[in-house]
mmCIF file of C-alpha atoms and ligand atoms in Angstrom:
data_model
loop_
_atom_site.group_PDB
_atom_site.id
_atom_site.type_symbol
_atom_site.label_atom_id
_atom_site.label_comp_id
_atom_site.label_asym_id
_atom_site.label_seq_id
_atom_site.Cartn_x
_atom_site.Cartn_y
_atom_site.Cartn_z
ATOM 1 C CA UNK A 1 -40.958 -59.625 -16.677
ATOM 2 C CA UNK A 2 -37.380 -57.476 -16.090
ATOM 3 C CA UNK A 3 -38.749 -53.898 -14.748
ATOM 4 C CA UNK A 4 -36.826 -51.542 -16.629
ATOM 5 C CA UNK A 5 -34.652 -49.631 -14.138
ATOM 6 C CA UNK A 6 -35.320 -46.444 -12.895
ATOM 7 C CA UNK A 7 -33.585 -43.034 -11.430
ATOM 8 C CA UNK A 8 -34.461 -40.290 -9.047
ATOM 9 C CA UNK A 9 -32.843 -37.671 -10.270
ATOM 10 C CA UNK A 10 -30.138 -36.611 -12.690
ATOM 11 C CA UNK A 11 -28.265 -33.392 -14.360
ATOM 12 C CA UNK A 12 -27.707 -33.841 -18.087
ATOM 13 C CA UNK A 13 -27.437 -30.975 -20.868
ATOM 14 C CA UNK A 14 -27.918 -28.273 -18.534
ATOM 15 C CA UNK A 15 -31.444 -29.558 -17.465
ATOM 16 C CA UNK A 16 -32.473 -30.999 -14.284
ATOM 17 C CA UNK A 17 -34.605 -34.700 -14.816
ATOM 18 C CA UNK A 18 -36.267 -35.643 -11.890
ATOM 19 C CA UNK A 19 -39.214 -38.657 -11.416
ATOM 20 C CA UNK A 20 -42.384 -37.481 -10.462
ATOM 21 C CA UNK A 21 -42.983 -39.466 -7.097
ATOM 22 C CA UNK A 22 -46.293 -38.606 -6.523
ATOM 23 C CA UNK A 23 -47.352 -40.802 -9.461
ATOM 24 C CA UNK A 24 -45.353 -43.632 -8.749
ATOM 25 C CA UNK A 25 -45.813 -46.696 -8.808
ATOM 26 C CA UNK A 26 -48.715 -46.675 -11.358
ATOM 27 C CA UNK A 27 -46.677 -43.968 -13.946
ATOM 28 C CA UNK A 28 -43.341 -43.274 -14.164
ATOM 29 C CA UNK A 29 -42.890 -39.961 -15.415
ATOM 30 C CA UNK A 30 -39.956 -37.715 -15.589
ATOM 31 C CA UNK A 31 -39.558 -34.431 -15.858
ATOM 32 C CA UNK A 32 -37.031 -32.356 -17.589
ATOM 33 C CA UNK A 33 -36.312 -28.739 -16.247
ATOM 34 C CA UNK A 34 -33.699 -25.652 -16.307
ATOM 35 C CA UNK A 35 -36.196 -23.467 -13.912
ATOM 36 C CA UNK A 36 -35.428 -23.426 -10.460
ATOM 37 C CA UNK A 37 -38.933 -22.954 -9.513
ATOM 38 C CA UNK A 38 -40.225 -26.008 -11.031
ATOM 39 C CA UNK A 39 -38.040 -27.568 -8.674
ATOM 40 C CA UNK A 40 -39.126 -25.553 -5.809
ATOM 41 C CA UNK A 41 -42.513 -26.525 -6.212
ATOM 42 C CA UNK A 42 -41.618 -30.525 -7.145
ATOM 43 C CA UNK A 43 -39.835 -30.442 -3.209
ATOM 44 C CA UNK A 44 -42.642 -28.775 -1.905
ATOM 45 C CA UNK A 45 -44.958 -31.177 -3.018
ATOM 46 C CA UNK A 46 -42.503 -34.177 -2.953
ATOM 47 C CA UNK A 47 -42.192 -34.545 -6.562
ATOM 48 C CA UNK A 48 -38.588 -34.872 -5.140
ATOM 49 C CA UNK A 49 -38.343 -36.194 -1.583
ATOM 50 C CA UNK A 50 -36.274 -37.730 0.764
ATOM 51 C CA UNK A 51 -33.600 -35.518 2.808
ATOM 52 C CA UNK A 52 -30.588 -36.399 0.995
ATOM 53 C CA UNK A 53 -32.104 -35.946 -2.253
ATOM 54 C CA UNK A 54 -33.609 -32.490 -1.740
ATOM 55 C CA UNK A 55 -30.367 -31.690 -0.599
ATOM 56 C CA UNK A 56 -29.055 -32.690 -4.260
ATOM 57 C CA UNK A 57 -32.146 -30.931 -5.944
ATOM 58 C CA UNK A 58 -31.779 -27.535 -4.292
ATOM 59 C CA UNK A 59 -28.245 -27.779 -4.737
ATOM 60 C CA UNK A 60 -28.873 -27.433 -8.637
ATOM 61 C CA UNK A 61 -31.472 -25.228 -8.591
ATOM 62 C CA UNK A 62 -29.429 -23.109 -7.118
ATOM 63 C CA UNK A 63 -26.888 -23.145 -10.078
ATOM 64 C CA UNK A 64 -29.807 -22.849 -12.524
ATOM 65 C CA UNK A 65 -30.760 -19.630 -11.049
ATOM 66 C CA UNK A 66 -28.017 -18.130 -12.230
ATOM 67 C CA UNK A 67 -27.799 -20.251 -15.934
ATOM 68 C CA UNK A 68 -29.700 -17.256 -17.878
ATOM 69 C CA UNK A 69 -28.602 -14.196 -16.254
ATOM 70 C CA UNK A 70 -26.446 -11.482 -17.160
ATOM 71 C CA UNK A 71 -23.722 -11.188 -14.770
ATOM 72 C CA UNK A 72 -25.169 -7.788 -13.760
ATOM 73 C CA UNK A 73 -27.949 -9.124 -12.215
ATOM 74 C CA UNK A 74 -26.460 -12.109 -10.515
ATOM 75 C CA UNK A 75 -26.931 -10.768 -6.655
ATOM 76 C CA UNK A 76 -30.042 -10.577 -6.741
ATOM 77 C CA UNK A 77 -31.074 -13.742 -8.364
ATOM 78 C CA UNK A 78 -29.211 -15.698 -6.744
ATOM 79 C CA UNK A 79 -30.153 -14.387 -3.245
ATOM 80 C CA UNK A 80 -33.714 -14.209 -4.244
ATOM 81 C CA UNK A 81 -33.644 -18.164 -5.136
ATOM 82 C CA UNK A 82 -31.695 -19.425 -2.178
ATOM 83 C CA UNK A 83 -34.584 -17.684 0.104
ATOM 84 C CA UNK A 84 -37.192 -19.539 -2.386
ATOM 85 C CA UNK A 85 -35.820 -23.056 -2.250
ATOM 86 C CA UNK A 86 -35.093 -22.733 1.598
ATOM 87 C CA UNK A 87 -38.688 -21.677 2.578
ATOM 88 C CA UNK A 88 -39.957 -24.969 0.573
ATOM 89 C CA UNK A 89 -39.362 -27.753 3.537
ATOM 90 C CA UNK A 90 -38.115 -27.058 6.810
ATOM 91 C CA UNK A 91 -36.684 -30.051 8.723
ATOM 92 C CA UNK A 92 -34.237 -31.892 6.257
ATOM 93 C CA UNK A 93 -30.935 -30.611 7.182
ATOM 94 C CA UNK A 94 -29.506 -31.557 4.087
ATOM 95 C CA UNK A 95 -31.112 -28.989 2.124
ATOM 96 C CA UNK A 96 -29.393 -26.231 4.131
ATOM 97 C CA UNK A 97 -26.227 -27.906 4.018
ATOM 98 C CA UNK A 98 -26.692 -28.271 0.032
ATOM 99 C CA UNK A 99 -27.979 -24.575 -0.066
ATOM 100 C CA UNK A 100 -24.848 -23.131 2.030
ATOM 101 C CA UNK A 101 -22.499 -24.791 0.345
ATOM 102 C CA UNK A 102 -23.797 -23.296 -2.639
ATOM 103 C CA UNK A 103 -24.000 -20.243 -1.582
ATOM 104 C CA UNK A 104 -20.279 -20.106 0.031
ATOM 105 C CA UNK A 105 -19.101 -20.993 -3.622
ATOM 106 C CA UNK A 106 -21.373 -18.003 -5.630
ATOM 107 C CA UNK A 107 -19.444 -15.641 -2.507
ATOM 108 C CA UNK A 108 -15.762 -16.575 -3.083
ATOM 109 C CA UNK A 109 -16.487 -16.799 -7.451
ATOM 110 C CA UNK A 110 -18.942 -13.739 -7.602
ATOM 111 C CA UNK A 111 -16.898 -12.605 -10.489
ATOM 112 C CA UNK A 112 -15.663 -15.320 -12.376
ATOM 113 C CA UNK A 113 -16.928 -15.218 -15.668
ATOM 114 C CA UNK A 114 -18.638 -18.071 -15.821
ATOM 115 C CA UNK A 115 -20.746 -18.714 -12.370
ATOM 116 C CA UNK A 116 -23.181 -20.788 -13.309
ATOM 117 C CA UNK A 117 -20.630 -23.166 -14.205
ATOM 118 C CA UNK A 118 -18.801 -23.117 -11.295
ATOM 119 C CA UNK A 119 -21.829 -23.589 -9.075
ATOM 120 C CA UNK A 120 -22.681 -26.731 -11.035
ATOM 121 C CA UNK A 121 -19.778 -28.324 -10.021
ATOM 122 C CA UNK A 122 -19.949 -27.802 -6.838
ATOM 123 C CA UNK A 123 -24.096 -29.138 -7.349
ATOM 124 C CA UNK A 124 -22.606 -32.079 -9.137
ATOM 125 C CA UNK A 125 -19.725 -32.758 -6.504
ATOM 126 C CA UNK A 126 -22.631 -32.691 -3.896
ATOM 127 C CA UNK A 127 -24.556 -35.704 -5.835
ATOM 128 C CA UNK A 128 -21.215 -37.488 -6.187
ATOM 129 C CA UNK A 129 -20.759 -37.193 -2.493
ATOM 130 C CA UNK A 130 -24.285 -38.631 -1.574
ATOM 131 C CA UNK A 131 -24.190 -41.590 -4.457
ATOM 132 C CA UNK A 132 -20.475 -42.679 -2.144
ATOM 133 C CA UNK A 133 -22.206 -41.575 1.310
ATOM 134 C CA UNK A 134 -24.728 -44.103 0.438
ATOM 135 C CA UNK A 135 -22.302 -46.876 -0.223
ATOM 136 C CA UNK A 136 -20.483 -46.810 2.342
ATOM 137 C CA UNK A 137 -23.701 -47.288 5.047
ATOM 138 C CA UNK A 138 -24.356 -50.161 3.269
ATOM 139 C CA UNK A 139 -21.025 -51.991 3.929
ATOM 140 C CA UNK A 140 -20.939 -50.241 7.460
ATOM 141 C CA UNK A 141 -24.562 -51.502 8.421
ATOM 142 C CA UNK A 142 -23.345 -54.758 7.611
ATOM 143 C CA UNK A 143 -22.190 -54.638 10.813
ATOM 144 C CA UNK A 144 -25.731 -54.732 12.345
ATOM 145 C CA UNK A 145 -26.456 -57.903 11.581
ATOM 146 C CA UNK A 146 -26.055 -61.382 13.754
ATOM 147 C CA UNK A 147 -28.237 -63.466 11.422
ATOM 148 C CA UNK A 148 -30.156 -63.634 8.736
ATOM 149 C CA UNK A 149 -32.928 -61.127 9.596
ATOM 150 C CA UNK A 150 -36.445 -60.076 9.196
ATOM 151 C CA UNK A 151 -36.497 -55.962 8.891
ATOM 152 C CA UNK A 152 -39.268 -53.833 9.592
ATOM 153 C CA UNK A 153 -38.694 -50.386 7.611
ATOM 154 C CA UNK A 154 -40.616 -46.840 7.268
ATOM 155 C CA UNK A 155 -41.260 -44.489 4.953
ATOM 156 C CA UNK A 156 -38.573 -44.389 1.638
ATOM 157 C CA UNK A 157 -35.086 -44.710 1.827
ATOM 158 C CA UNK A 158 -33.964 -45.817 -0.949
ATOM 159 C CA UNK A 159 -33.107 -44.797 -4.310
ATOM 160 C CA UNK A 160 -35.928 -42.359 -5.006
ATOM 161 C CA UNK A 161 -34.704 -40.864 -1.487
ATOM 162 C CA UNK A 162 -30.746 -40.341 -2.342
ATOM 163 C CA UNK A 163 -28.444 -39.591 -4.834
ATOM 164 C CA UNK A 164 -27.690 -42.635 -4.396
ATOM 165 C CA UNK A 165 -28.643 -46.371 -3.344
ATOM 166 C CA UNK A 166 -30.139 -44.812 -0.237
ATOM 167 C CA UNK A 167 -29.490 -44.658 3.638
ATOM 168 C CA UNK A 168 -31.477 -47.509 4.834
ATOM 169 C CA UNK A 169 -32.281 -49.246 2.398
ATOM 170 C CA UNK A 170 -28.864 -49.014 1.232
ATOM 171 C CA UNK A 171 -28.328 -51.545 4.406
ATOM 172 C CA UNK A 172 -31.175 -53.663 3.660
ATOM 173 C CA UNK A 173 -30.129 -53.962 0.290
ATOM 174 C CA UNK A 174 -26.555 -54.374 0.837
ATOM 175 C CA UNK A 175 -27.616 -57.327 3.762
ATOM 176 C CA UNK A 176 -29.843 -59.130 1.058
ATOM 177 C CA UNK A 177 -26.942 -59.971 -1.438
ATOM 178 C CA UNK A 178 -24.897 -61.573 1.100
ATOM 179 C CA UNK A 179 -27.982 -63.383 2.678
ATOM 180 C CA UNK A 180 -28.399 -61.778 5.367
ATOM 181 C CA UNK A 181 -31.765 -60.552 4.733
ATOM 182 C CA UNK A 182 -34.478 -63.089 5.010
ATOM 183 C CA UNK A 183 -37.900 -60.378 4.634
ATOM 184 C CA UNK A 184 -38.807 -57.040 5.027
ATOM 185 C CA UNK A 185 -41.423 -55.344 6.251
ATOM 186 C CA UNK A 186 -42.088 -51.630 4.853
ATOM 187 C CA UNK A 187 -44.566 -49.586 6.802
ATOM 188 C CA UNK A 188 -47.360 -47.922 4.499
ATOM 189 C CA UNK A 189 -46.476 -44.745 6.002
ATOM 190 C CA UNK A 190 -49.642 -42.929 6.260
ATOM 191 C CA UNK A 191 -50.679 -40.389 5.183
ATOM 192 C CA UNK A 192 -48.830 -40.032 2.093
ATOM 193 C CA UNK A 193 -47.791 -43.749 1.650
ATOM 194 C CA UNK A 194 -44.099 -43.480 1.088
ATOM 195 C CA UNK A 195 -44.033 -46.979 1.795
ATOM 196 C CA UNK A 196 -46.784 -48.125 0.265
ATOM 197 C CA UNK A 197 -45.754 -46.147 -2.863
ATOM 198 C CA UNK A 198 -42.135 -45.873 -3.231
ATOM 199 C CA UNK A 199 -40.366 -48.876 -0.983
ATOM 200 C CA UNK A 200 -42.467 -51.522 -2.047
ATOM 201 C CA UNK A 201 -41.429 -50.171 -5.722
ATOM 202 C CA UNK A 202 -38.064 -50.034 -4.800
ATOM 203 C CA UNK A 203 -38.401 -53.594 -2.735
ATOM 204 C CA UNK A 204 -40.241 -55.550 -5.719
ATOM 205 C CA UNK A 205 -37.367 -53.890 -7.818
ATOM 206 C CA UNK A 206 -34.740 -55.100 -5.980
ATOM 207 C CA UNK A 207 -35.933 -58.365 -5.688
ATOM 208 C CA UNK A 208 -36.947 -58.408 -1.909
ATOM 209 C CA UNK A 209 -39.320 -60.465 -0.521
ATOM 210 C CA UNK A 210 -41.443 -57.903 1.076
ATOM 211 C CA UNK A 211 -45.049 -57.252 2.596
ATOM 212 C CA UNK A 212 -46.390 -53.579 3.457
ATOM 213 C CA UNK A 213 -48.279 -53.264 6.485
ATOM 214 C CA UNK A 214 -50.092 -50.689 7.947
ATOM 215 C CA UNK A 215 -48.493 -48.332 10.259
ATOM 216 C CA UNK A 216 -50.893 -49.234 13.432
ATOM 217 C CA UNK A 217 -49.677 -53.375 12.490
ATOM 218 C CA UNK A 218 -46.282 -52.615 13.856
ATOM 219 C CA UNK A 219 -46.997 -53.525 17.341
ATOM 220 C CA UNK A 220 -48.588 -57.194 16.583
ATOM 221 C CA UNK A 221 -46.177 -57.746 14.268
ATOM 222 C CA UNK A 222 -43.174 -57.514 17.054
ATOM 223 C CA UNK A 223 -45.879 -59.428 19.320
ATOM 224 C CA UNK A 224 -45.613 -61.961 17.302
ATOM 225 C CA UNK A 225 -42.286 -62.415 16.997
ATOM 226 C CA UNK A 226 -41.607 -61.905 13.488
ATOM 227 C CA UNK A 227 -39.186 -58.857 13.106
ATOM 228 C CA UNK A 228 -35.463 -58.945 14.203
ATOM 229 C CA UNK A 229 -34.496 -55.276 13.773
ATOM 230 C CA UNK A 230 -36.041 -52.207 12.708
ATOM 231 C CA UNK A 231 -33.735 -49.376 10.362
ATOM 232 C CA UNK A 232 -35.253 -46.116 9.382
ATOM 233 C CA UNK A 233 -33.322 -43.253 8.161
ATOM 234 C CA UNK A 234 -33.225 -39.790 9.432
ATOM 235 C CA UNK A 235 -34.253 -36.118 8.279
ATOM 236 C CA UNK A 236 -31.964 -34.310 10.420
ATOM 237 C CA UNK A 237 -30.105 -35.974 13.619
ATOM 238 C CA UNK A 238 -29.129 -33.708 16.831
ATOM 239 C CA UNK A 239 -25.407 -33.497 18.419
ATOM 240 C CA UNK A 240 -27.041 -35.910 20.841
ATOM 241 C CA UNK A 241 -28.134 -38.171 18.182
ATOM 242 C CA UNK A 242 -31.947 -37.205 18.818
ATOM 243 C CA UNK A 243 -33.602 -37.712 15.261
ATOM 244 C CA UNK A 244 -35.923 -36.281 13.452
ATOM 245 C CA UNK A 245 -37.494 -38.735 10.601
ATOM 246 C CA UNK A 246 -41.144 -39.204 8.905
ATOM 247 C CA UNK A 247 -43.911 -39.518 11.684
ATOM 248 C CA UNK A 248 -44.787 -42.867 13.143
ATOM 249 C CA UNK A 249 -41.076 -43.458 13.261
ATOM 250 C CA UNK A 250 -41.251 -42.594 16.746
ATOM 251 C CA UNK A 251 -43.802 -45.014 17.550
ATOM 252 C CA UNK A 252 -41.816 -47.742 16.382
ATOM 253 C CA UNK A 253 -38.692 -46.925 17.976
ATOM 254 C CA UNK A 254 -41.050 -46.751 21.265
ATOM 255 C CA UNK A 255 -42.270 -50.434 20.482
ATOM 256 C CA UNK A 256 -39.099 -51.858 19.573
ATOM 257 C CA UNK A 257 -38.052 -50.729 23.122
ATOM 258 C CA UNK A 258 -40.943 -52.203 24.922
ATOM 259 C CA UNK A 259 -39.863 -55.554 22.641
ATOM 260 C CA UNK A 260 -36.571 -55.345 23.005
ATOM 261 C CA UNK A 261 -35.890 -55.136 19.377
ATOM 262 C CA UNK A 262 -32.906 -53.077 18.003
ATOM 263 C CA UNK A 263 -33.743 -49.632 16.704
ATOM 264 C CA UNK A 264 -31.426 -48.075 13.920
ATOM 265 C CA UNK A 265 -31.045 -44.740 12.150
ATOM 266 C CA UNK A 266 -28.611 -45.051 8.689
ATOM 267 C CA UNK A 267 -28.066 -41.272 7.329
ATOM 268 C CA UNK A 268 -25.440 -39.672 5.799
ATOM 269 C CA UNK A 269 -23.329 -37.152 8.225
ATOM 270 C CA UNK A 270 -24.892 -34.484 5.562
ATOM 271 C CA UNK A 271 -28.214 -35.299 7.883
ATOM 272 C CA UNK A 272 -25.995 -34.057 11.298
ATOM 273 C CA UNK A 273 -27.032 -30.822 12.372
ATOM 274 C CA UNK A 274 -24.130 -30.188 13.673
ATOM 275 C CA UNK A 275 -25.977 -26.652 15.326
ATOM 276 C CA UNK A 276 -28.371 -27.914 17.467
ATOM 277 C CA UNK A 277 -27.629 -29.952 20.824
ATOM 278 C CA UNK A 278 -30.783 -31.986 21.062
ATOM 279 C CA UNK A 279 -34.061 -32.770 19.302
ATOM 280 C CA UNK A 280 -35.956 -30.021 21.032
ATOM 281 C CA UNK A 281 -35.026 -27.349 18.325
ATOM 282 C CA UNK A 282 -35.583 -28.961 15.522
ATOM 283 C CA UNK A 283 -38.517 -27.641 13.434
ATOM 284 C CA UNK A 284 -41.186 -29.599 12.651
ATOM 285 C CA UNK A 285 -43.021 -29.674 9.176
ATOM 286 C CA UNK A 286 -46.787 -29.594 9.496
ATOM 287 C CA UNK A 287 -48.834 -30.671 6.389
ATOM 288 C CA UNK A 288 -52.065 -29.116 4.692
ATOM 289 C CA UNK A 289 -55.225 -31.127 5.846
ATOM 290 C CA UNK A 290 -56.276 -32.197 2.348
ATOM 291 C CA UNK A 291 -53.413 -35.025 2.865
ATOM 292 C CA UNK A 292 -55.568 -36.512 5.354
ATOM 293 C CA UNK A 293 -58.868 -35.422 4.341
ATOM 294 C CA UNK A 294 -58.564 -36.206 1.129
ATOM 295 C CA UNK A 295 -55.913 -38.720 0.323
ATOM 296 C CA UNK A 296 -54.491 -38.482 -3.655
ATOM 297 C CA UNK A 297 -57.472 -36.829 -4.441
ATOM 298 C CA UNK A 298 -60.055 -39.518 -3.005
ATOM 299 C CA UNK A 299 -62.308 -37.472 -0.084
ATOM 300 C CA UNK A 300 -63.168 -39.398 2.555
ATOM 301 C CA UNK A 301 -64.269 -36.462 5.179
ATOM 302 C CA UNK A 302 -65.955 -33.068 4.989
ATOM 303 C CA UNK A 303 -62.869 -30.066 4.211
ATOM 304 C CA UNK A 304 -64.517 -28.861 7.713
ATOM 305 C CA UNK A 305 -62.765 -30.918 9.882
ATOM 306 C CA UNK A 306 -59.314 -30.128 11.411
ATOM 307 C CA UNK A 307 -56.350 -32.249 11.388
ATOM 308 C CA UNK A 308 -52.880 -32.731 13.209
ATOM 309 C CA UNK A 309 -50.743 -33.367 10.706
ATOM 310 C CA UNK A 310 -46.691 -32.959 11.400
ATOM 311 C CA UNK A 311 -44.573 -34.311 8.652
ATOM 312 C CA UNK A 312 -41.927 -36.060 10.978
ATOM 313 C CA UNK A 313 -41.381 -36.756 14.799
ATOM 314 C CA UNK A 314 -38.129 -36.724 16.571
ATOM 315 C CA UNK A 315 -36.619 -39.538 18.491
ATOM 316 C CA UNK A 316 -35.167 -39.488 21.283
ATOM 317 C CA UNK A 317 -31.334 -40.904 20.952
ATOM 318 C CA UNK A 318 -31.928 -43.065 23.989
ATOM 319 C CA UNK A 319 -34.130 -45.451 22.203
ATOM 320 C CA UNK A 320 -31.660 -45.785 19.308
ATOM 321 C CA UNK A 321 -29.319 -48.452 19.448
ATOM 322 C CA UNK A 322 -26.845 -47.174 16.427
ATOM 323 C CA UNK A 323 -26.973 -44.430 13.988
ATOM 324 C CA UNK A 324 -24.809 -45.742 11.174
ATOM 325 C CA UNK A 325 -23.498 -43.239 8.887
ATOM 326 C CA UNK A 326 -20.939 -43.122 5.626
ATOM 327 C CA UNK A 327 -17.981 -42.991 8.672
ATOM 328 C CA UNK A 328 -19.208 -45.622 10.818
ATOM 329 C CA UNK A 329 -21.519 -46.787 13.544
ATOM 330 C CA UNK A 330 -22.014 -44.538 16.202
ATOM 331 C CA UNK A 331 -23.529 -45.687 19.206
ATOM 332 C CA UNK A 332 -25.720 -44.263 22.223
ATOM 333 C CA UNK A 333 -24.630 -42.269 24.423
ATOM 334 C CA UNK A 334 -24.042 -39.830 21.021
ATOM 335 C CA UNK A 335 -21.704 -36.931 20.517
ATOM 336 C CA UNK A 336 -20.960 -35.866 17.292
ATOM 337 C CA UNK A 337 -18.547 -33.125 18.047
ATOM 338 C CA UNK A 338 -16.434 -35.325 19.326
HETATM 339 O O1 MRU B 1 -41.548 -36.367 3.582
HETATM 340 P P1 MRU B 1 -40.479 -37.205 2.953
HETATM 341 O O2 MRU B 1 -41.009 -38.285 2.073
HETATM 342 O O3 MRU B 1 -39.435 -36.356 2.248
HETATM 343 O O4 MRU B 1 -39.766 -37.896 4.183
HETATM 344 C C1 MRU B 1 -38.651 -38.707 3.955
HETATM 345 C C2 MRU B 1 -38.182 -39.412 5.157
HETATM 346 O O5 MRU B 1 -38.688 -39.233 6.239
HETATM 347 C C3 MRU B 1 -37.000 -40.308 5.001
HETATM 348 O O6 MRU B 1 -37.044 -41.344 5.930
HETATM 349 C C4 MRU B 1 -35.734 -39.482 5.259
HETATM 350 O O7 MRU B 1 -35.705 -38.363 4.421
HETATM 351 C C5 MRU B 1 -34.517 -40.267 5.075
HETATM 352 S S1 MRU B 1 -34.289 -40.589 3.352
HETATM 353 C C6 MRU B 1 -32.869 -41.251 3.001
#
C-alpha cells in the first residue's frame, strides 16, 4: 500500500500547521494554529522537535505574536514572546539563531506599517534556508562513503526534524538512491523513542531497509561486524566541533572508537554556536521524570523514585571523524572561525 506522504511543518493562510509527533506513528494529526503559545508548548513537549525545525517554528511564532496587535502595543508583545519561546528548550542553537534573527528584523522595521508581514518573511526565508541547508549535506555526505554501507543512526533526523529532508538522514537518504546504502540501523532512542517512533516512520517511508534496535544493542552490533559507519546529527556544535546531540549519542561515538568505526555529525552551520569554544558551556536539557517513570503514559515504577534524565550529551570533537554541513566536510582537528 503507497503511504500517503507526510510534512513536518508548514505556513499557509497566516496559520502555522505542524504534525503532532508525539502521536506518530499510530495517528497522524496536524494541527493548525495562529497562537504563538500553542507553539510554545508543542516545542516544549516535542510536538515539534528536532533543532533545525524548532528553529523554523519559533521563527514564526515570533511573527504571529505580532499578527493581531495594534501597532501601539507591538514592544511589548513582541519582547514578551521572544522571552516565552526562548525559555521552552535550551540546547538547540538553532532556535536562538531563528529567534535573533527575528528579533534583529522587528528592531530595524519597528515602524513599518505592516510588521507582522515583514517578520514572516524573514520566518519564511529561514524555512527556505533549512529545506536548501538540508540538500546540500546530502550531496556533501556523499562523500563519506567507500562502499555500499550498513548505517547505524540515532534519534530523528529526518524530515519531521528539518525544514527540510533532514541532516542525517538527508545523507542516508541521499546514499540509498545511488546504492550506496545497503541497511540501516536506527537506535530506539530511549526514553522518548525518537527512533523507534519517528525514523523508522521516516525509514519504512522512504523505502529503507531498516531494523530498530535498542540503544544498549549498539555495542554487539559493531562486535559483530555488521555496521560500517555511524551518522547522527547535532543540537548545537562548539568552535571546536564538540557536539551536543540526543543522549546515548555519546556512547556510540565512544564505541565506534573502541571499533574503529567512523563517527559522523551532518548539521546545518545554523547548529554552529559560533559563541562558545568547546562543549563545556553548552547547556544541557534535563527532562521531567514521568518520561522515564512512566513512558507515554504506561507506569512502570512508583512517581517516588528519582531519575537522571538529560535530554542530550556532548561529544567530544576528537571522536568525530567529520562534521558535514550545507558548506562541506569539515574534519577533526575543528575550527570554525576559521
Ligand atoms: O529532543 P529532540 O527530539 O528534539 O532531539 C533531536 C535530536 O537530538 C536530533 O538528533 C537533532 O536535533 C538533530 S535533528 C536534525
Amino acid at each position: 500500500m503507497k503511504k500517503t506522504d507526510y510534512f513536518s511543518a508548514k505556513f499557509e493562510n497566516d496559520e502555522f500547521i505542524f504534525l503532532d509527533q508525539t502521536k506518530l506513528p499510530l495517528q497522524e494529526v496536524y494541527v493548525h494554529t495562529d497562537d504563538y503559545e500553542i507553539i510554545a508548548l508543542a516545542i516544549e513537549r516535542l510536538e515539534v522537535r528536532g533543532a533545525p525545525l524548532i528553529g523554523i517554528a519559533a521563527a514564526y511564532a515570533l511573527a504571529l505574536s505580532l499578527k493581531k496587535t495594534g501597532n501601539n502595543d507591538n514592544d511589548s508583545a513582541f519582547y514578551i514572546a521572544y522571552e516565552r519561546l526562548a525559555r521552552t528548550r535550551p540546547t538547540a542553537v538553532n532556535l536562538f539563531i531563528a529567534l535573533d534573527l527575528i528579533k534583529s528584523v522587528f528592531e530595524s522595521h519597528k515602524n513599518s506599517t505592516n510588521i507582522y508581514n515583514v517578520l514572516l518573511s524573514k520566518a519564511i526565508q529561514i524555512h527556505k534556508d533549512d529545506i536548501e541547508h538540508c540538500r546540500k549535506i546530502g550531496e556533501n555526505g556523499l562523500r563519506i562513503f567507500q562502499k555500499k554501507s550498513n548505517i547505524l543512526t540515532h534519534c530523528n533526523t529526518g524530515k519531521l526534524a528539518t525544514g527540510g529532508v533532514g541532516t542525517a538522514f538527508s545523507v542516508i537518504q541521499t546514499a540509498f538512491t545511488k546504492g550506496l546504502v545497503n541497511f540501516v540501523y536506527a537506535d530506539e532512542t530511549r526514553p522518548l523513542f525518537q527512533g523507534l517512533r519517528l525514523t523508522a516512520f521516516e525509514l519504512e517511508h522512504s523505502g529503507i531497509p531498516f531494523s530498530v534496535l535498542s540503544d544498549s544493542m549498539a555495542a554487539s552490533l559493531m562486535k559483530d561486524q555488521k555496521v560500517d559507519l555511524v551518522i547522527t546529527g547535532a543540537d548545537r556544535i562548539a568552535l571546536n566541533g564538540d557536539s551536543a546531540n540526543k543522549i546515548g549519542t555519546y556512547n556510540l561515538a565512544i564505541l565506534c572508537n573502541y571499533h574503529n568505526i567512523p563517527f559522523y555529525i551532518a548539521a546545518p552551520s545554523t547548529s554552529i554556536d559560533r559563541t562558545i569554544p568547546t562543549g563545556e558551556s553548552i547547556k544541557i536539557e534535563y527532562r521531567n521524570k514521568n518520561e522515564i517513570l512512566n513512558p507515554s503514559g504506561n507506569r512502570i515504577a512508583p512517581d517516588s523514585y528519582e531519575t537522571y534524565s538529560p535530554a542530550f550529551d556532548v561529544t567530544p570533537s576528537h571522536l568525530i571523524k567529520g562534521i558535514i554541513t550545507e558548506e562541506d566536510i569539515f574534519f577533526f582537528p575543528y575550527n570554525f572561525l576559521i
